[in-house]
PDB file of C-alpha atoms in Angstrom:
ATOM      1  CA  UNK A1005      22.400  34.798 -14.578  1.00 60.00           C
ATOM      2  CA  UNK A1006      18.624  34.540 -14.756  1.00 82.00           C
ATOM      3  CA  UNK A1007      16.794  36.848 -12.407  1.00 89.00           C
ATOM      4  CA  UNK A1008      13.266  36.286 -11.225  1.00 92.00           C
ATOM      5  CA  UNK A1009      11.307  39.526 -11.063  1.00 93.00           C
ATOM      6  CA  UNK A1010       9.182  39.744  -7.938  1.00 91.00           C
ATOM      7  CA  UNK A1011       7.132  42.437  -6.276  1.00 91.00           C
ATOM      8  CA  UNK A1012       9.740  44.246  -4.227  1.00 93.00           C
ATOM      9  CA  UNK A1013      12.737  43.414  -6.371  1.00 95.00           C
ATOM     10  CA  UNK A1014      14.431  40.478  -8.036  1.00 95.00           C
ATOM     11  CA  UNK A1015      16.355  37.385  -7.043  1.00 96.00           C
ATOM     12  CA  UNK A1016      18.566  34.979  -8.913  1.00 95.00           C
ATOM     13  CA  UNK A1017      17.616  31.316  -8.893  1.00 92.00           C
ATOM     14  CA  UNK A1018      20.649  30.455  -6.691  1.00 93.00           C
ATOM     15  CA  UNK A1019      19.608  33.181  -4.212  1.00 94.00           C
ATOM     16  CA  UNK A1020      16.039  31.923  -4.114  1.00 92.00           C
ATOM     17  CA  UNK A1021      17.165  28.324  -3.580  1.00 91.00           C
ATOM     18  CA  UNK A1022      19.591  29.470  -0.851  1.00 93.00           C
ATOM     19  CA  UNK A1023      16.775  31.229   1.003  1.00 93.00           C
ATOM     20  CA  UNK A1024      14.631  28.106   1.177  1.00 91.00           C
ATOM     21  CA  UNK A1025      17.485  25.735   2.056  1.00 90.00           C
ATOM     22  CA  UNK A1026      18.750  28.068   4.795  1.00 90.00           C
ATOM     23  CA  UNK A1027      15.734  29.203   6.795  1.00 90.00           C
ATOM     24  CA  UNK A1028      14.421  26.606   9.251  1.00 87.00           C
ATOM     25  CA  UNK A1029      10.761  26.942   8.291  1.00 92.00           C
ATOM     26  CA  UNK A1030       9.421  24.397   5.843  1.00 93.00           C
ATOM     27  CA  UNK A1031       7.142  25.366   2.981  1.00 95.00           C
ATOM     28  CA  UNK A1032       4.763  23.342   0.845  1.00 95.00           C
ATOM     29  CA  UNK A1033       2.906  24.997  -2.023  1.00 97.00           C
ATOM     30  CA  UNK A1034      -0.348  23.540  -3.328  1.00 97.00           C
ATOM     31  CA  UNK A1035      -1.950  24.548  -6.604  1.00 98.00           C
ATOM     32  CA  UNK A1036      -5.652  25.340  -7.050  1.00 97.00           C
ATOM     33  CA  UNK A1037      -6.357  21.575  -7.227  1.00 97.00           C
ATOM     34  CA  UNK A1038      -4.582  20.832  -3.912  1.00 96.00           C
ATOM     35  CA  UNK A1039      -1.621  19.230  -5.689  1.00 97.00           C
ATOM     36  CA  UNK A1040       1.835  19.692  -4.132  1.00 96.00           C
ATOM     37  CA  UNK A1041       3.766  21.690  -6.723  1.00 97.00           C
ATOM     38  CA  UNK A1042       6.770  22.712  -4.611  1.00 96.00           C
ATOM     39  CA  UNK A1043       8.330  21.967  -1.239  1.00 94.00           C
ATOM     40  CA  UNK A1044      11.326  23.470   0.427  1.00 93.00           C
ATOM     41  CA  UNK A1045      13.772  20.653   0.798  1.00 87.00           C
ATOM     42  CA  UNK A1046      16.076  21.727   3.551  1.00 84.00           C
ATOM     43  CA  UNK A1047      17.801  19.803   6.312  1.00 84.00           C
ATOM     44  CA  UNK A1048      15.514  21.357   8.940  1.00 79.00           C
ATOM     45  CA  UNK A1049      12.304  19.684   7.758  1.00 87.00           C
ATOM     46  CA  UNK A1050      10.177  18.084  10.429  1.00 88.00           C
ATOM     47  CA  UNK A1051       7.868  16.512   7.837  1.00 88.00           C
ATOM     48  CA  UNK A1052      10.269  15.217   5.172  1.00 85.00           C
ATOM     49  CA  UNK A1053       9.437  15.704   1.499  1.00 89.00           C
ATOM     50  CA  UNK A1054      11.137  14.265  -1.551  1.00 88.00           C
ATOM     51  CA  UNK A1055      10.896  14.904  -5.265  1.00 91.00           C
ATOM     52  CA  UNK A1056       8.455  11.954  -5.362  1.00 93.00           C
ATOM     53  CA  UNK A1057       5.947  14.031  -3.346  1.00 93.00           C
ATOM     54  CA  UNK A1058       5.716  16.668  -6.079  1.00 96.00           C
ATOM     55  CA  UNK A1059       2.559  16.044  -8.087  1.00 97.00           C
ATOM     56  CA  UNK A1060       0.757  14.229  -5.277  1.00 95.00           C
ATOM     57  CA  UNK A1061      -2.384  15.560  -3.643  1.00 94.00           C
ATOM     58  CA  UNK A1062      -1.947  17.200  -0.269  1.00 91.00           C
ATOM     59  CA  UNK A1063      -3.870  14.287   1.223  1.00 88.00           C
ATOM     60  CA  UNK A1064      -1.255  11.819   0.006  1.00 89.00           C
ATOM     61  CA  UNK A1065       1.492  13.618   1.953  1.00 89.00           C
ATOM     62  CA  UNK A1066      -0.429  14.287   5.190  1.00 80.00           C
ATOM     63  CA  UNK A1067      -1.062  11.617   7.811  1.00 74.00           C
ATOM     64  CA  UNK A1068      -4.540  10.121   7.865  1.00 75.00           C
ATOM     65  CA  UNK A1069      -5.496  11.595  11.243  1.00 79.00           C
ATOM     66  CA  UNK A1070      -5.069  15.178   9.943  1.00 81.00           C
ATOM     67  CA  UNK A1071      -6.674  14.795   6.519  1.00 83.00           C
ATOM     68  CA  UNK A1072     -10.201  15.728   7.616  1.00 84.00           C
ATOM     69  CA  UNK A1073      -9.020  19.012   9.129  1.00 86.00           C
ATOM     70  CA  UNK A1074      -6.811  19.825   6.127  1.00 87.00           C
ATOM     71  CA  UNK A1075      -9.699  19.058   3.769  1.00 89.00           C
ATOM     72  CA  UNK A1076     -12.050  21.354   5.736  1.00 90.00           C
ATOM     73  CA  UNK A1077      -9.567  24.257   5.746  1.00 91.00           C
ATOM     74  CA  UNK A1078      -8.826  23.930   2.031  1.00 93.00           C
ATOM     75  CA  UNK A1079     -12.540  23.792   1.224  1.00 93.00           C
ATOM     76  CA  UNK A1080     -12.993  27.079   3.106  1.00 93.00           C
ATOM     77  CA  UNK A1081     -10.063  28.588   1.189  1.00 95.00           C
ATOM     78  CA  UNK A1082     -11.446  27.434  -2.157  1.00 94.00           C
ATOM     79  CA  UNK A1083     -14.802  29.002  -1.299  1.00 93.00           C
ATOM     80  CA  UNK A1084     -13.215  32.269  -0.123  1.00 92.00           C
ATOM     81  CA  UNK A1085     -14.421  31.823   3.466  1.00 92.00           C
ATOM     82  CA  UNK A1086     -10.902  31.733   4.955  1.00 92.00           C
ATOM     83  CA  UNK A1087      -7.585  33.284   3.972  1.00 95.00           C
ATOM     84  CA  UNK A1088      -5.391  31.714   6.639  1.00 94.00           C
ATOM     85  CA  UNK A1089      -5.285  29.514   9.686  1.00 92.00           C
ATOM     86  CA  UNK A1090      -2.542  28.878  12.202  1.00 92.00           C
ATOM     87  CA  UNK A1091      -2.526  25.859  14.489  1.00 89.00           C
ATOM     88  CA  UNK A1092      -0.148  24.562  17.122  1.00 89.00           C
ATOM     89  CA  UNK A1093       0.561  20.852  17.514  1.00 88.00           C
ATOM     90  CA  UNK A1094       3.159  18.624  19.139  1.00 88.00           C
ATOM     91  CA  UNK A1095       5.230  16.100  17.195  1.00 87.00           C
ATOM     92  CA  UNK A1096       7.667  13.908  19.081  1.00 87.00           C
ATOM     93  CA  UNK A1097       7.290  16.215  22.095  1.00 87.00           C
ATOM     94  CA  UNK A1098       8.236  19.281  20.048  1.00 86.00           C
ATOM     95  CA  UNK A1099       5.736  22.161  19.769  1.00 89.00           C
ATOM     96  CA  UNK A1100       5.118  23.208  16.169  1.00 91.00           C
ATOM     97  CA  UNK A1101       3.152  25.916  14.420  1.00 91.00           C
ATOM     98  CA  UNK A1102       1.550  25.045  11.102  1.00 92.00           C
ATOM     99  CA  UNK A1103       0.040  27.899   9.118  1.00 94.00           C
ATOM    100  CA  UNK A1104      -1.911  27.708   5.878  1.00 95.00           C
ATOM    101  CA  UNK A1105      -2.176  30.827   3.682  1.00 97.00           C
ATOM    102  CA  UNK A1106      -4.553  31.138   0.753  1.00 97.00           C
ATOM    103  CA  UNK A1107      -2.842  32.381  -2.420  1.00 97.00           C
ATOM    104  CA  UNK A1108      -4.619  34.704  -4.876  1.00 96.00           C
ATOM    105  CA  UNK A1109      -3.654  36.564  -8.028  1.00 94.00           C
ATOM    106  CA  UNK A1110      -4.098  40.330  -8.396  1.00 92.00           C
ATOM    107  CA  UNK A1111      -7.727  39.763  -9.462  1.00 95.00           C
ATOM    108  CA  UNK A1112      -8.569  37.693  -6.400  1.00 93.00           C
ATOM    109  CA  UNK A1113      -8.594  34.323  -8.201  1.00 95.00           C
ATOM    110  CA  UNK A1114      -7.642  31.430  -5.903  1.00 96.00           C
ATOM    111  CA  UNK A1115      -4.255  30.039  -6.954  1.00 97.00           C
ATOM    112  CA  UNK A1116      -3.621  27.597  -4.153  1.00 97.00           C
ATOM    113  CA  UNK A1117      -2.174  27.515  -0.690  1.00 97.00           C
ATOM    114  CA  UNK A1118       1.171  27.678   1.055  1.00 97.00           C
ATOM    115  CA  UNK A1119       1.704  25.660   4.220  1.00 95.00           C
ATOM    116  CA  UNK A1120       4.444  26.865   6.568  1.00 96.00           C
ATOM    117  CA  UNK A1121       5.653  24.670   9.432  1.00 94.00           C
ATOM    118  CA  UNK A1122       8.094  25.743  12.105  1.00 92.00           C
ATOM    119  CA  UNK A1123       9.193  24.670  15.575  1.00 89.00           C
ATOM    120  CA  UNK A1124       8.073  27.172  18.199  1.00 85.00           C
ATOM    121  CA  UNK A1125       9.670  25.923  21.389  1.00 79.00           C
ATOM    122  CA  UNK A1126      12.217  28.755  21.408  1.00 74.00           C
ATOM    123  CA  UNK A1127       9.384  31.275  21.054  1.00 69.00           C
ATOM    124  CA  UNK A1128       7.466  29.937  24.050  1.00 59.00           C
ATOM    125  CA  UNK A1129       9.978  30.080  26.870  1.00 55.00           C
ATOM    126  CA  UNK A1130       9.843  32.493  29.764  1.00 59.00           C
ATOM    127  CA  UNK A1131      12.534  35.146  29.869  1.00 59.00           C
ATOM    128  CA  UNK A1132      12.419  35.771  26.137  1.00 58.00           C
ATOM    129  CA  UNK A1133      13.704  39.354  26.494  1.00 63.00           C
ATOM    130  CA  UNK A1134      16.799  38.083  28.276  1.00 64.00           C
ATOM    131  CA  UNK A1135      17.169  35.257  25.736  1.00 62.00           C
ATOM    132  CA  UNK A1136      16.939  37.746  22.861  1.00 62.00           C
ATOM    133  CA  UNK A1137      19.658  39.875  24.446  1.00 63.00           C
ATOM    134  CA  UNK A1138      21.910  36.841  24.900  1.00 67.00           C
ATOM    135  CA  UNK A1139      21.262  35.761  21.298  1.00 64.00           C
ATOM    136  CA  UNK A1140      22.231  39.199  20.015  1.00 63.00           C
ATOM    137  CA  UNK A1141      25.566  39.298  21.864  1.00 68.00           C
ATOM    138  CA  UNK A1142      26.361  35.591  21.330  1.00 64.00           C
ATOM    139  CA  UNK A1143      27.801  35.113  17.869  1.00 55.00           C
ATOM    140  CA  UNK A1144      27.286  31.727  16.274  1.00 53.00           C
TER     141      UNK A1144
END
């Protein structure tokens, strides 16, 4: 079995794929030219991606109304003025967090960006301590 050596250990390709098809967050990775090079393709995606989206620019997979903001953030990342940004939006009445993280090699060279999207409604409710306790004792 092929293992992928990572900082902190190693994973097999099936383990790595299982991670990204299991966790509910969705990930999109852009290269240094803002081209989508990888997307997690799990059943939880709020913004669906297909194999056809790989190789497109980030602007081809984002809705027109958000392109100006995405372009501004990526420009700041390219120029080293910003390493991350986290925004909250609503889609179909559901609160979401979308975070962009600038990716760099060990020498500081800009490699691209990872975009992480996740629903946050369960993180925003009152009584979260009680909810956490219930979640711990309730086995799913």
